[in-house]
Short mmCIF file of C-alpha atoms in Angstrom, two decimals:
data_model
loop_
_atom_site.label_atom_id
_atom_site.label_comp_id
_atom_site.label_asym_id
_atom_site.label_seq_id
_atom_site.Cartn_x
_atom_site.Cartn_y
_atom_site.Cartn_z
CA GLN A 5 0.00 0.00 0.00
CA VAL A 6 1.05 3.59 -0.64
CA GLN A 7 0.73 6.35 1.94
CA VAL A 8 1.12 10.10 1.54
CA GLN A 9 1.70 12.27 4.61
CA GLU A 10 1.95 16.06 4.91
CA SER A 11 3.65 18.00 7.67
CA GLY A 12 4.91 21.49 8.43
CA GLY A 13 1.69 23.41 8.88
CA GLY A 14 0.98 25.63 11.84
CA LEU A 15 0.31 29.17 12.97
CA VAL A 16 2.26 31.99 11.36
CA GLN A 17 1.92 35.76 11.36
CA SER A 18 1.00 37.69 8.25
CA GLY A 19 4.16 38.08 6.17
CA GLY A 20 5.76 35.01 7.68
CA SER A 21 6.98 31.82 6.05
CA LEU A 22 6.39 28.08 6.28
CA ARG A 23 7.83 25.05 4.57
CA LEU A 24 5.41 22.18 4.00
CA SER A 25 6.63 18.63 3.43
CA CYS A 26 4.95 15.61 1.86
CA VAL A 27 6.41 12.11 2.05
CA ALA A 28 5.22 9.18 -0.05
CA SER A 29 5.93 5.65 1.15
CA GLY A 30 5.11 2.07 0.20
CA ARG A 31 5.79 -0.19 -2.76
CA ILE A 32 6.48 2.68 -5.11
CA ILE A 33 7.75 2.06 -8.63
CA ASN A 34 7.52 5.60 -10.01
CA ILE A 35 6.21 8.99 -8.96
CA TYR A 36 5.21 11.09 -11.95
CA THR A 37 3.55 14.28 -10.77
CA MET A 38 3.10 15.72 -7.30
CA ARG A 39 0.77 18.57 -6.43
CA TRP A 40 -0.21 20.87 -3.61
CA PHE A 41 -3.83 21.87 -3.06
CA ARG A 42 -5.48 24.01 -0.41
CA GLN A 43 -9.04 24.16 0.87
CA ALA A 44 -10.55 26.71 3.21
CA PRO A 45 -13.76 25.92 5.15
CA GLY A 46 -16.78 26.19 2.88
CA GLN A 47 -14.59 26.52 -0.21
CA GLN A 48 -13.65 24.12 -2.98
CA ARG A 49 -10.24 22.54 -3.10
CA GLU A 50 -7.82 24.60 -5.18
CA LEU A 51 -4.69 23.50 -7.05
CA ILE A 52 -1.81 25.81 -6.17
CA ALA A 53 1.38 24.10 -7.41
CA THR A 54 2.63 21.06 -9.32
CA ILE A 55 5.95 19.49 -10.18
CA THR A 56 6.60 16.64 -12.62
CA ASP A 57 9.24 13.93 -12.50
CA GLY A 58 11.03 15.92 -15.21
CA GLY A 59 11.13 19.03 -13.04
CA ASP A 60 8.48 21.12 -14.78
CA THR A 61 6.55 23.33 -12.40
CA TYR A 62 3.23 25.17 -12.27
CA TYR A 63 2.07 27.80 -9.80
CA LEU A 64 -1.27 29.42 -9.23
CA ASP A 65 -0.92 33.09 -10.17
CA ALA A 66 -1.85 34.15 -6.65
CA ILE A 67 1.22 32.47 -5.14
CA LYS A 68 3.67 32.83 -8.01
CA GLY A 69 6.84 34.60 -6.90
CA ARG A 70 6.20 33.89 -3.21
CA SER A 71 6.29 30.08 -3.20
CA THR A 72 8.61 27.38 -4.48
CA ILE A 73 7.81 23.71 -5.06
CA SER A 74 10.68 21.21 -5.03
CA THR A 75 11.42 17.51 -4.57
CA ASP A 76 13.96 15.22 -3.01
CA ASN A 77 13.56 12.15 -5.18
CA ALA A 78 15.79 9.94 -3.03
CA LYS A 79 13.43 10.53 -0.11
CA ASN A 80 10.17 10.50 -2.11
CA THR A 81 9.49 13.91 -0.65
CA ILE A 82 7.96 17.10 -2.01
CA TYR A 83 8.28 20.54 -0.41
CA LEU A 84 6.39 23.78 -0.67
CA GLN A 85 8.25 26.82 0.62
CA MET A 86 5.75 29.63 1.22
CA ASN A 87 6.87 33.18 1.92
CA ASN A 88 5.05 36.42 2.72
CA LEU A 89 1.91 34.54 3.72
CA LYS A 90 -1.43 36.34 3.83
CA PRO A 91 -4.42 35.76 6.17
CA GLU A 92 -6.63 34.82 3.22
CA GLU A 93 -4.31 31.87 2.61
CA THR A 94 -5.45 30.21 5.82
CA ALA A 95 -6.53 26.73 4.72
CA LYS A 96 -5.86 23.05 4.98
CA TYR A 97 -3.08 22.15 2.55
CA TYR A 98 -3.11 18.77 0.82
CA CYS A 99 -0.52 16.78 -1.10
CA ASN A 100 -1.53 14.70 -4.12
CA ALA A 101 0.73 12.39 -6.10
CA ASP A 102 0.39 10.27 -9.26
CA ILE A 103 2.15 7.07 -8.25
CA GLN A 104 2.83 3.75 -9.96
CA ALA A 105 2.74 1.15 -7.20
CA ARG A 106 3.35 -2.59 -6.95
CA ILE A 107 0.21 -4.53 -6.03
CA ASP A 108 0.25 -8.37 -5.88
CA GLY A 109 2.82 -8.76 -8.65
CA SER A 110 1.23 -6.15 -10.89
CA SER A 111 1.21 -2.36 -10.85
CA ILE A 112 -1.17 0.50 -11.36
CA VAL A 113 -0.95 4.28 -11.53
CA LYS A 114 -3.37 6.31 -9.44
CA GLY A 115 -3.63 9.51 -7.49
CA TYR A 116 -2.99 9.40 -3.75
CA TRP A 117 -4.04 12.03 -1.22
CA GLY A 118 -2.62 12.90 2.15
CA GLN A 119 -4.74 13.87 5.15
CA GLY A 120 -3.74 17.52 4.93
CA THR A 121 -1.90 19.93 7.20
CA GLN A 122 -3.49 23.08 8.59
CA VAL A 123 -1.96 26.48 7.84
CA THR A 124 -3.29 29.44 9.80
CA VAL A 125 -2.07 32.95 8.99
CA SER A 126 -2.91 35.55 11.62
CA SER A 127 -3.28 39.28 10.99
#
């Protein structure tokens, strides 16, 4: 089985910084694309950043220039460095990964979600 686990959230003042981490574990063959989403209460989940196995990146315009997505492939880990955070960015942040995994001698590719980590930005 494959598990995805986020960490690094917490309380930060407006203008502060956080680094989120996401670790994938299990019988992993390949990880193709990893993504960060966020969801505030009563709002829909929003894609904010992606990175492919080839290193191509995407950022939501609202965070572009303030955030950096990166990976440590040897550790199956993705990071999101967030700077100059704003109160309106208070949300639960989720990691999602397209992973090829070994299952009973075969393999499939599917998306896996973590449980999320809460980011609260105070004013």
